[in-house]
Amino acid sequence: MTTAPAAQAASMTAEQLLELPDDGLRHELVEGVLRTMAPAGARHGSVAARLLLRVGVFVEQQRLGRLYAAETGFRLRRDPDTVRAPDVAFVRADRVADAEVPGFLPLAPDLVAEVVGPTDRAAEVTGEALAWLDAGARLVWVVDPENRTVTVYRPEGAGVRRGQDALDGEDVLPGFTLPLPELWR
C-alpha cells in the first residue's frame, strides 16, 4: 500500500483519526502522522478478498478467533499514536475479548496479511512488516501479486514462498494451508 504523509502542523491522536469525516479514502496514523492511501486496484482487491475468504472460512470452522478486513484499525502505539489497518488480520479467540472495544482495537493481531500494490516500495513494505512484528504480531504475510510471491515474516526471521509453495498457518492458524496458485487465479 503506497502511503503519503499528509501535511499537518501537530501530531494527530487515534481519537482524532477516528473522528475524521469519511472522504472515501483509507487513512492510517504512523507516529502521529496521518497517512492517506488511494483505493486499492482490482488485482490487489481480488487477491486480498480471496485470502480473507480462505482464512475466514478456516477460522470460523475451527473457531480459532476473529478475522478483520482492511478497514479495521489497530492501535499499536500511544504518544505518538500509531493506528494501522492491514488487508487481513486475525486475532486468537483468547484475545478477542480484549479487542472488542469501541474504536480501534488496542492490540496487534496475531496474523497480519498485506497485499503489495504496484506502486509500493520494497523497503516501505518490509519496514511495515517488521513494525507489525515489533508491535506483537506473530506472523506477517506480505503478498506480492505482481511477482506471485509471499514473504513470510516471523519474529525469528523471514522466508519467501513462490511457485507451487503453500502458505502455512504455523502455530498461529494450526492446520491452515493455502497453495499459492489458488491466490493468483
Short mmCIF file of C-alpha atoms in Angstrom, two decimals:
data_model
loop_
_atom_site.label_atom_id
_atom_site.label_comp_id
_atom_site.label_asym_id
_atom_site.label_seq_id
_atom_site.Cartn_x
_atom_site.Cartn_y
_atom_site.Cartn_z
CA MET A 1 0.00 0.00 0.00
CA THR A 2 1.51 3.30 -1.04
CA THR A 3 1.26 5.97 1.58
CA ALA A 4 1.94 9.65 1.53
CA PRO A 5 2.16 11.76 4.66
CA ALA A 6 -0.48 14.46 4.78
CA ALA A 7 0.62 17.99 5.62
CA GLN A 8 -0.16 18.80 9.23
CA ALA A 9 1.21 21.06 11.92
CA ALA A 10 0.62 18.94 15.02
CA SER A 11 0.71 15.30 15.94
CA MET A 12 -2.66 13.57 15.48
CA THR A 13 -4.12 11.15 18.02
CA ALA A 14 -6.03 7.92 17.42
CA GLU A 15 -9.19 9.65 18.68
CA GLN A 16 -8.77 12.45 16.14
CA LEU A 17 -8.24 9.89 13.38
CA LEU A 18 -11.46 8.15 14.38
CA GLU A 19 -13.33 11.47 14.10
CA LEU A 20 -12.13 12.27 10.55
CA PRO A 21 -15.02 12.70 8.11
CA ASP A 22 -15.46 9.91 5.55
CA ASP A 23 -13.69 11.10 2.40
CA GLY A 24 -13.71 7.74 0.60
CA LEU A 25 -10.00 7.17 1.27
CA ARG A 26 -8.25 4.95 3.79
CA HIS A 27 -6.16 6.59 6.48
CA GLU A 28 -3.60 5.31 8.94
CA LEU A 29 -1.66 7.05 11.65
CA VAL A 30 2.08 6.44 11.97
CA GLU A 31 3.75 8.01 14.99
CA GLY A 32 1.16 10.78 14.99
CA VAL A 33 1.41 11.49 11.24
CA LEU A 34 -1.67 10.96 9.08
CA ARG A 35 -1.07 8.77 6.03
CA THR A 36 -3.63 8.55 3.25
CA MET A 37 -3.92 5.68 0.79
CA ALA A 38 -5.71 5.69 -2.53
CA PRO A 39 -8.31 2.95 -3.02
CA ALA A 40 -6.81 -0.41 -3.95
CA GLY A 41 -6.66 -1.55 -7.56
CA ALA A 42 -8.54 -4.54 -8.98
CA ARG A 43 -5.76 -7.14 -8.61
CA HIS A 44 -5.00 -6.02 -5.05
CA GLY A 45 -8.67 -6.22 -4.08
CA SER A 46 -9.19 -9.60 -5.70
CA VAL A 47 -6.17 -11.21 -4.03
CA ALA A 48 -6.98 -9.65 -0.63
CA ALA A 49 -10.60 -10.87 -0.89
CA ARG A 50 -9.51 -14.40 -1.83
CA LEU A 51 -7.12 -14.51 1.12
CA LEU A 52 -9.73 -13.10 3.51
CA LEU A 53 -12.26 -15.68 2.34
CA ARG A 54 -9.93 -18.68 2.66
CA VAL A 55 -8.55 -17.68 6.05
CA GLY A 56 -12.01 -16.64 7.23
CA VAL A 57 -13.65 -19.97 6.42
CA PHE A 58 -10.83 -21.81 8.21
CA VAL A 59 -11.01 -19.56 11.29
CA GLU A 60 -14.81 -19.93 11.51
CA GLN A 61 -14.77 -23.71 11.04
CA GLN A 62 -12.06 -24.16 13.67
CA ARG A 63 -13.47 -21.44 15.97
CA LEU A 64 -9.99 -20.02 16.38
CA GLY A 65 -10.87 -16.36 16.88
CA ARG A 66 -11.93 -13.40 14.80
CA LEU A 67 -10.92 -12.15 11.36
CA TYR A 68 -10.85 -8.46 10.40
CA ALA A 69 -10.96 -6.81 6.96
CA ALA A 70 -8.93 -3.92 5.54
CA GLU A 71 -10.91 -1.08 7.07
CA THR A 72 -10.20 -2.22 10.64
CA GLY A 73 -7.75 -0.07 12.58
CA PHE A 74 -5.39 -1.49 15.20
CA ARG A 75 -3.89 0.98 17.70
CA LEU A 76 -0.33 -0.23 18.09
CA ARG A 77 1.25 2.63 19.99
CA ARG A 78 0.45 5.71 22.07
CA ASP A 79 2.25 9.08 22.36
CA PRO A 80 2.70 9.45 19.43
CA ASP A 81 -0.16 7.26 18.28
CA THR A 82 0.12 4.61 15.57
CA VAL A 83 -3.01 3.10 14.02
CA ARG A 84 -2.59 0.66 11.14
CA ALA A 85 -5.18 -1.18 9.01
CA PRO A 86 -3.86 -4.35 7.35
CA ASP A 87 -5.61 -6.00 4.41
CA VAL A 88 -6.38 -9.08 6.54
CA ALA A 89 -5.94 -9.57 10.29
CA PHE A 90 -6.63 -12.43 12.68
CA VAL A 91 -6.91 -12.29 16.49
CA ARG A 92 -6.96 -15.50 18.56
CA ALA A 93 -10.14 -16.34 20.49
CA ASP A 94 -8.46 -15.91 23.88
CA ARG A 95 -7.55 -12.33 22.92
CA VAL A 96 -10.82 -11.29 21.23
CA ALA A 97 -12.44 -10.05 24.44
CA ASP A 98 -9.55 -7.61 24.84
CA ALA A 99 -10.00 -6.48 21.23
CA GLU A 100 -13.75 -5.80 21.18
CA VAL A 101 -13.88 -2.15 22.21
CA PRO A 102 -15.40 0.92 20.56
CA GLY A 103 -12.97 2.50 18.13
CA PHE A 104 -9.65 0.99 17.14
CA LEU A 105 -8.54 -2.35 18.51
CA PRO A 106 -5.81 -1.71 21.12
CA LEU A 107 -3.52 -4.59 20.17
CA ALA A 108 -1.55 -6.16 17.37
CA PRO A 109 -3.24 -9.02 15.51
CA ASP A 110 -1.71 -12.49 15.73
CA LEU A 111 -1.64 -12.70 11.92
CA VAL A 112 -1.35 -9.79 9.51
CA ALA A 113 -1.56 -10.04 5.73
CA GLU A 114 -0.64 -7.12 3.49
CA VAL A 115 -1.12 -7.21 -0.27
CA VAL A 116 1.52 -5.23 -2.17
CA GLY A 117 0.27 -2.65 -4.66
CA PRO A 118 2.00 -1.82 -7.95
CA THR A 119 3.46 1.45 -6.61
CA ASP A 120 4.61 0.16 -3.22
CA ARG A 121 8.31 0.38 -2.48
CA ALA A 122 10.02 -2.78 -1.21
CA ALA A 123 11.77 -1.01 1.69
CA GLU A 124 8.49 0.51 2.87
CA VAL A 125 6.66 -2.84 2.76
CA THR A 126 9.49 -4.58 4.63
CA GLY A 127 9.52 -1.82 7.24
CA GLU A 128 5.79 -2.15 7.73
CA ALA A 129 6.05 -5.94 8.18
CA LEU A 130 8.79 -5.50 10.77
CA ALA A 131 6.73 -2.83 12.55
CA TRP A 132 3.83 -5.31 12.84
CA LEU A 133 6.21 -7.84 14.44
CA ASP A 134 7.62 -5.20 16.79
CA ALA A 135 4.06 -4.38 17.87
CA GLY A 136 3.41 -8.04 18.75
CA ALA A 137 2.12 -9.77 15.60
CA ARG A 138 3.31 -13.38 15.48
CA LEU A 139 3.06 -13.92 11.71
CA VAL A 140 3.02 -11.45 8.81
CA TRP A 141 2.35 -12.37 5.19
CA VAL A 142 3.37 -9.84 2.53
CA VAL A 143 1.56 -10.96 -0.61
CA ASP A 144 3.02 -9.73 -3.90
CA PRO A 145 0.60 -10.46 -6.78
CA GLU A 146 2.92 -8.95 -9.41
CA ASN A 147 5.78 -11.35 -8.61
CA ARG A 148 3.48 -14.12 -7.34
CA THR A 149 5.37 -14.44 -4.07
CA VAL A 150 4.55 -14.24 -0.39
CA THR A 151 7.20 -13.18 2.07
CA VAL A 152 6.53 -14.73 5.47
CA TYR A 153 7.81 -12.75 8.46
CA ARG A 154 8.12 -14.21 11.95
CA PRO A 155 9.98 -12.85 14.98
CA GLU A 156 12.80 -15.31 14.24
CA GLY A 157 13.19 -14.43 10.55
CA ALA A 158 11.64 -14.27 7.09
CA GLY A 159 11.31 -16.53 4.07
CA VAL A 160 9.79 -16.31 0.60
CA ARG A 161 7.15 -18.63 -0.84
CA ARG A 162 6.73 -18.89 -4.64
CA GLY A 163 5.65 -21.19 -7.44
CA GLN A 164 3.80 -24.24 -6.14
CA ASP A 165 4.61 -23.46 -2.48
CA ALA A 166 1.81 -23.05 0.05
CA LEU A 167 1.13 -20.65 2.88
CA ASP A 168 1.14 -22.37 6.25
CA GLY A 169 -0.69 -21.03 9.29
CA GLU A 170 2.05 -22.43 11.51
CA ASP A 171 1.20 -22.18 15.23
CA VAL A 172 -0.98 -19.10 14.62
CA LEU A 173 -3.53 -20.96 12.43
CA PRO A 174 -2.64 -24.62 13.07
CA GLY A 175 -3.63 -26.81 10.14
CA PHE A 176 -4.22 -23.97 7.66
CA THR A 177 -2.58 -24.28 4.25
CA LEU A 178 -3.21 -22.38 1.05
CA PRO A 179 -1.40 -23.32 -2.18
CA LEU A 180 -0.09 -20.11 -3.75
CA PRO A 181 -1.56 -20.84 -7.20
CA GLU A 182 -5.02 -20.50 -5.59
CA LEU A 183 -4.20 -16.89 -4.66
CA TRP A 184 -3.37 -15.88 -8.23
CA ARG A 185 -6.33 -17.42 -10.11
#
